[in-house]
Tab-separated table of C-alpha atoms in Angstrom:
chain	number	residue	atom	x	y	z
A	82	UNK	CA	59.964	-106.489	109.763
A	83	UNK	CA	58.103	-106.387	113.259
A	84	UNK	CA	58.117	-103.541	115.750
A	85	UNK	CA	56.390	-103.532	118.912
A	86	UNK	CA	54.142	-100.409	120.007
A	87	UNK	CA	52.165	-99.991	123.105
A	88	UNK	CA	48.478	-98.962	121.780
A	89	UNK	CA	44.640	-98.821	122.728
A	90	UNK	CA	42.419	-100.475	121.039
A	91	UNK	CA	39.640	-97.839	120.354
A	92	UNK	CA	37.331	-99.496	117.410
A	93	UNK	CA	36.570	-102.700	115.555
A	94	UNK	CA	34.893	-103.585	112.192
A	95	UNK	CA	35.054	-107.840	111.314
A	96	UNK	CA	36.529	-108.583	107.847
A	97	UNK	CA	35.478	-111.375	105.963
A	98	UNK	CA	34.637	-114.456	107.754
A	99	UNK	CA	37.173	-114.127	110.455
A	100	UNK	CA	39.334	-111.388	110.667
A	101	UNK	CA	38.763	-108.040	112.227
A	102	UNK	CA	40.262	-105.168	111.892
A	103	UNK	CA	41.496	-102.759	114.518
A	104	UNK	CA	41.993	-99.006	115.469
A	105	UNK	CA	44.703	-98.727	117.733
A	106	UNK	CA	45.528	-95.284	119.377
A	107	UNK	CA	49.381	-96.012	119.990
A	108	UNK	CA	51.992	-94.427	122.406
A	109	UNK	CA	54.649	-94.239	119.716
A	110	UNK	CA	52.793	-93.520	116.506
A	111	UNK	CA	49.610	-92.053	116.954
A	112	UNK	CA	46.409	-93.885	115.760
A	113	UNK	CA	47.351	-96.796	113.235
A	114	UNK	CA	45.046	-99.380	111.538
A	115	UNK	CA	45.989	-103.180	111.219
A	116	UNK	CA	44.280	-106.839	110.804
A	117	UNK	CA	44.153	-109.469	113.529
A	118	UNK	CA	43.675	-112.753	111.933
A	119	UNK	CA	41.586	-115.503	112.566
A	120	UNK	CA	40.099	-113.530	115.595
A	121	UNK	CA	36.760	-114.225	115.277
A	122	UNK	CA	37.192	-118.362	115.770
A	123	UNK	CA	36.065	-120.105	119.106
A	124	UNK	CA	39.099	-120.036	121.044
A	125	UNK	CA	41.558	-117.637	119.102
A	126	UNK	CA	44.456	-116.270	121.262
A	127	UNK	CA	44.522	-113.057	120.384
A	128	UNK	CA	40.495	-112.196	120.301
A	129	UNK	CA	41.058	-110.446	123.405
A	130	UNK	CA	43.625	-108.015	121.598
A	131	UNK	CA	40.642	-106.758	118.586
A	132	UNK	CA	38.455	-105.588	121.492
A	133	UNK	CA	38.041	-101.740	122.295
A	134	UNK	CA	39.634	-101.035	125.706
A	135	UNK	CA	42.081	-103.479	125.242
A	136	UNK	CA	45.554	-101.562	126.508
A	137	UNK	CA	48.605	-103.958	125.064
A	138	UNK	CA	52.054	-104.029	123.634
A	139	UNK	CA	51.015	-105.066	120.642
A	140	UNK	CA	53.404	-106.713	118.040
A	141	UNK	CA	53.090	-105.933	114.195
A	142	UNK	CA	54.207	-106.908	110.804
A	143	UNK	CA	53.857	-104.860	107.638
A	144	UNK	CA	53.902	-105.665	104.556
A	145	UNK	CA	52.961	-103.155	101.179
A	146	UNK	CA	51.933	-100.675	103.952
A	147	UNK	CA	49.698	-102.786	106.003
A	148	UNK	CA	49.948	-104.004	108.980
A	149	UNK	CA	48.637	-107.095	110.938
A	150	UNK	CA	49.269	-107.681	114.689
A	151	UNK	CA	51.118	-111.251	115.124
A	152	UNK	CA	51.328	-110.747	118.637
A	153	UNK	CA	49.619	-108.733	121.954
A	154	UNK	CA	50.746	-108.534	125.206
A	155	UNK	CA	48.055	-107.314	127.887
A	156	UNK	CA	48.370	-104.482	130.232
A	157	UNK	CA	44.939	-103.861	131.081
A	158	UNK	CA	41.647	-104.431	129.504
A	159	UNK	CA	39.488	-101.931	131.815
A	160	UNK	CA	36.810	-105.193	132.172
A	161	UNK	CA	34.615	-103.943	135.232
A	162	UNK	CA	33.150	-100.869	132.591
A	163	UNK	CA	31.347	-103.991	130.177
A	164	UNK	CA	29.943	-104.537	133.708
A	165	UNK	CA	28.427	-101.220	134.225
A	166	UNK	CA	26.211	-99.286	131.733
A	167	UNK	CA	27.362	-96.149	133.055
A	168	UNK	CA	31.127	-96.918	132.970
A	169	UNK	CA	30.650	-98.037	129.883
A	170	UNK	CA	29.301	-95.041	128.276
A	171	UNK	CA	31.783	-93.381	130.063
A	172	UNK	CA	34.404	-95.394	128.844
A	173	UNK	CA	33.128	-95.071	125.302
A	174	UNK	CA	32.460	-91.719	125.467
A	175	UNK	CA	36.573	-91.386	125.785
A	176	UNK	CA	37.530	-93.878	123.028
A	177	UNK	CA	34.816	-91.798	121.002
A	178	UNK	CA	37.137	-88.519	121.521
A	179	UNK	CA	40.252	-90.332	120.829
A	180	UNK	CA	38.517	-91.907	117.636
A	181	UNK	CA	37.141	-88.268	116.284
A	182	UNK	CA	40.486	-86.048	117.754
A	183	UNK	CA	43.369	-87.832	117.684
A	184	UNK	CA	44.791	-87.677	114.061
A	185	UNK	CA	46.142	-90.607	112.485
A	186	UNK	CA	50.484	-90.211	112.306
A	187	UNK	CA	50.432	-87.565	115.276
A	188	UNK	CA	52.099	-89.126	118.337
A	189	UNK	CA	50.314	-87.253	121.421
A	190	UNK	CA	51.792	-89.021	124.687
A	191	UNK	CA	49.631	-86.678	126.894
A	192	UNK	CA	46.573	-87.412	125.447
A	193	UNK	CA	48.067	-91.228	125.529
A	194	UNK	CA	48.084	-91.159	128.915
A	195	UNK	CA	44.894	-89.258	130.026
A	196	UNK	CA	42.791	-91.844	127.983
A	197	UNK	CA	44.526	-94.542	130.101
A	198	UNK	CA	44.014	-92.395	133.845
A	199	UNK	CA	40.161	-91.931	132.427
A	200	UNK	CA	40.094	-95.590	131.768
A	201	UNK	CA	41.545	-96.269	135.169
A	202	UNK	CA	39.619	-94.220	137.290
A	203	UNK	CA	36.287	-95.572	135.106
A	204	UNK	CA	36.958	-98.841	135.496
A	205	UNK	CA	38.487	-99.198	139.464
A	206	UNK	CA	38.726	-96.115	141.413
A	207	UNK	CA	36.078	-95.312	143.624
A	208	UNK	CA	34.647	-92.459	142.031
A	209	UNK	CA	31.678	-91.415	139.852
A	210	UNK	CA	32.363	-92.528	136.257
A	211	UNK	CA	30.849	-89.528	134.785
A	212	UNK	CA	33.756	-87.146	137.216
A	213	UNK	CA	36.100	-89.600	135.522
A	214	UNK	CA	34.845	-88.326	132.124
A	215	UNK	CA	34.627	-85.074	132.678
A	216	UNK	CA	37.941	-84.642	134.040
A	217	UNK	CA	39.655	-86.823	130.905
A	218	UNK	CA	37.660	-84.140	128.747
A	219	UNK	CA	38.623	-81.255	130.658
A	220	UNK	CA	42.040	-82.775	130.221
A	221	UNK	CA	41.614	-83.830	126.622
A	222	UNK	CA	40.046	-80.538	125.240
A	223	UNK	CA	43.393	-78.739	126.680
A	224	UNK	CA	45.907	-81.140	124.839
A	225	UNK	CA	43.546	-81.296	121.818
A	226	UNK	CA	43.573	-77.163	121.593
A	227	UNK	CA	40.153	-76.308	122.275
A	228	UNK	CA	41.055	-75.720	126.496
A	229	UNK	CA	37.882	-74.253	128.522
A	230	UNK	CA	38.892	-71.070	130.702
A	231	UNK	CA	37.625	-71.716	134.251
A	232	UNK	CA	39.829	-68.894	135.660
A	233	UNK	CA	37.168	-66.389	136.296
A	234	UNK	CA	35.887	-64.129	133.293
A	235	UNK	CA	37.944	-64.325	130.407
A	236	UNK	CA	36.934	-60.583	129.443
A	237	UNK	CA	38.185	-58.815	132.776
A	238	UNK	CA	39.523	-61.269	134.798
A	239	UNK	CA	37.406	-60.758	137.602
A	240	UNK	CA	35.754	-63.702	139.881
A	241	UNK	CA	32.260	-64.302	138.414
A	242	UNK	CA	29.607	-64.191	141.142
A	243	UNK	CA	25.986	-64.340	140.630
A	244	UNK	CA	25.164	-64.333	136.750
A	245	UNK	CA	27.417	-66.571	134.345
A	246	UNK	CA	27.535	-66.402	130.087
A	247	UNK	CA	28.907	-69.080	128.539
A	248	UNK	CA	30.989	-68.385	124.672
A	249	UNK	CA	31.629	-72.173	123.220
A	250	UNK	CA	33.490	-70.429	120.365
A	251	UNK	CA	36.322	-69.238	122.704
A	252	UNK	CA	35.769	-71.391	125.749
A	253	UNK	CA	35.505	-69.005	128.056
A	254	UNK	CA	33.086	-67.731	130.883
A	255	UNK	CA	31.763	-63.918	131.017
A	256	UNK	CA	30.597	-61.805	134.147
A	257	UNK	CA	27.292	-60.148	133.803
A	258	UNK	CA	29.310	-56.688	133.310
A	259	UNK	CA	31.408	-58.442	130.512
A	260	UNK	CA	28.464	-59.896	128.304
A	261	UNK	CA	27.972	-58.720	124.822
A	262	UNK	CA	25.648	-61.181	123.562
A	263	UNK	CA	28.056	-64.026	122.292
A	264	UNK	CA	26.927	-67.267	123.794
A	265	UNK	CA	24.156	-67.504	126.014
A	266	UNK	CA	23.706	-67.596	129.908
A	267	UNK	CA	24.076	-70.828	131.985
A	268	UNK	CA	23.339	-71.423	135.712
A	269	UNK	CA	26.241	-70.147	137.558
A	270	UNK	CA	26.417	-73.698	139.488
A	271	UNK	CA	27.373	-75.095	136.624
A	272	UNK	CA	30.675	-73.006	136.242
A	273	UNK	CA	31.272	-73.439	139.841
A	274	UNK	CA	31.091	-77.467	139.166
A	275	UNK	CA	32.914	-77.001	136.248
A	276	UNK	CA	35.714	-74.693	138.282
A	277	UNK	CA	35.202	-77.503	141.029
A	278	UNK	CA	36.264	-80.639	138.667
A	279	UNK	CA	38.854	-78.275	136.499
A	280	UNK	CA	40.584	-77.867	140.059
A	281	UNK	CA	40.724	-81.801	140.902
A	282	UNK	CA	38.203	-80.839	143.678
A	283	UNK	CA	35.549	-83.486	145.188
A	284	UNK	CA	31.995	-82.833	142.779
A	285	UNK	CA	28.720	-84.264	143.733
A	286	UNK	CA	26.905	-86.376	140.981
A	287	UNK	CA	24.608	-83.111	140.574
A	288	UNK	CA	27.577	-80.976	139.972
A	289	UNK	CA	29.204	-83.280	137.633
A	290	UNK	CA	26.138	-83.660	135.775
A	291	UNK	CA	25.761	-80.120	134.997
A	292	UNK	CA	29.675	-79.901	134.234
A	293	UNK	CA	29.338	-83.036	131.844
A	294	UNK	CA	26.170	-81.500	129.971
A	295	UNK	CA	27.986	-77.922	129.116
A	296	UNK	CA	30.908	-80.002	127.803
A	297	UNK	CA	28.899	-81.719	125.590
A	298	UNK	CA	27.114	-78.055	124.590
A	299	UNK	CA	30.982	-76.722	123.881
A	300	UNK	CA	32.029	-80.252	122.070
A	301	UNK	CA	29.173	-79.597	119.883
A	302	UNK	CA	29.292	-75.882	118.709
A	303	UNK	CA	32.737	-75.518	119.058
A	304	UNK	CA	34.148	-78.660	117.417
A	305	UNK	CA	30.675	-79.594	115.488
A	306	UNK	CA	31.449	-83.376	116.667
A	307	UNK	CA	29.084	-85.300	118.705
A	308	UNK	CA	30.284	-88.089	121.276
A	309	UNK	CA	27.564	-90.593	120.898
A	310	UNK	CA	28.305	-92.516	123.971
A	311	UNK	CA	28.084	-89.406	126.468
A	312	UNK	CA	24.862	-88.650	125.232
A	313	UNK	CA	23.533	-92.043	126.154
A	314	UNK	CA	25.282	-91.235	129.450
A	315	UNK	CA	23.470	-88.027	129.845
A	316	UNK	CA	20.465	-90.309	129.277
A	317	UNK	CA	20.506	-92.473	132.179
């Protein structure tokens, strides 16, 4: 039996002398694993289909619960971020979070889709590739259940101002009135870039630097994962 699902390809490991076997993070079905193969010899038609990035319809058989692709049609393969080191890490950075978040049988079109607009706007719009990450995280924390509360302080409500306190375990921001010793204190620019990108508004590279750095802070205390790509982004 085939069936054709539209899928990303976010990892690959080479099996034997010249298969390879994929991760694809699908529209339909969530995040699947099958075998492309003969992938790995000079001139194989489908090689382009077991590379990460790769966005196909992607045909499959199965047989005693495994599945090989026999066929891939390309939509987009996102190749101006192997061009780039910074959209690159950027663009790993999101196939790392669908990779470590997106559970394996759990269809989630949103977060589908906002890995493809990050992709997009990494690879061709003419914006900073680390705004493009931070606003697929922003995006991608929300859908995944762990949603940061830019909406002033999330004890009384109120606009914070001069002094901002940062609590990874509930995601939210505290006023200098409001803070009872959870978390810890952050420049207030930072929540004001954060606000700024949360809000689809423009962000300097400063401001989105500060934004992408707290994101990775709350990725790794609240979650206790680590997205090794963005911190070879914060690197550079």
């Amino acid at each position: 039996m085939e069936e054709k699902l539209n899928g990303l390809v976010i990892a690959k490991t080479d099996y034997g002398e010249n298969d390879r076997i994929v991760k694809i993070f699908t529209l339909e079905e969530g995040t699947l694993s099958a075998t492309l193969k003969g992938v790995k010899r000079a001139g194989a038609k489908l090689k382009f289909a077991s590379e990460p990035f790769c966005f196909a319809e992607f045909t499959f058989s199965e047989r005693s619960g495994r599945r090989t692709v026999t066929g891939a049609s390309l939509k987009e393969s996102f190749y101006p971020v192997r061009e780039d080191v910074t959209k690159f890490f950027a663009a790993g950075a999101i196939v790392e979070f669908i990779r470590k978040f997106a559970r394996e049988d759990i269809t989630s079109p949103r977060l589908f889709y906002a890995a493809i607009e990050g992709l997009k706007q990494t690879a061709y719009e003419n914006c900073s590739p680390r705004l493009a990450l931070c606003r697929f995280l922003l995006s991608a924390l929300e859908i995944s259940g762990y949603a940061l509360n830019t909406d002033g302080c999330f004890n009384c409500g109120k606009e914070i101002e001069n002094r901002a306190f940062f609590d990874p375990f509930s995601g939210g921001f505290l006023c200098d009135n409001c803070f009872n010793g959870e978390g810890r204190e952050i420049n207030v620019s930072t929540y004001f870039a954060l606000k700024k990108i949360a809000e689809n508004q423009a962000a300097t590279e400063e401001e989105t630097l500060f934004a992408l750095r707290l994101l990775d802070f709350y990725i790794k205390n609240k979650t206790e994962e680590k997205l090794n790509s963005m911190q070879e982004l914060l690197k550079i």
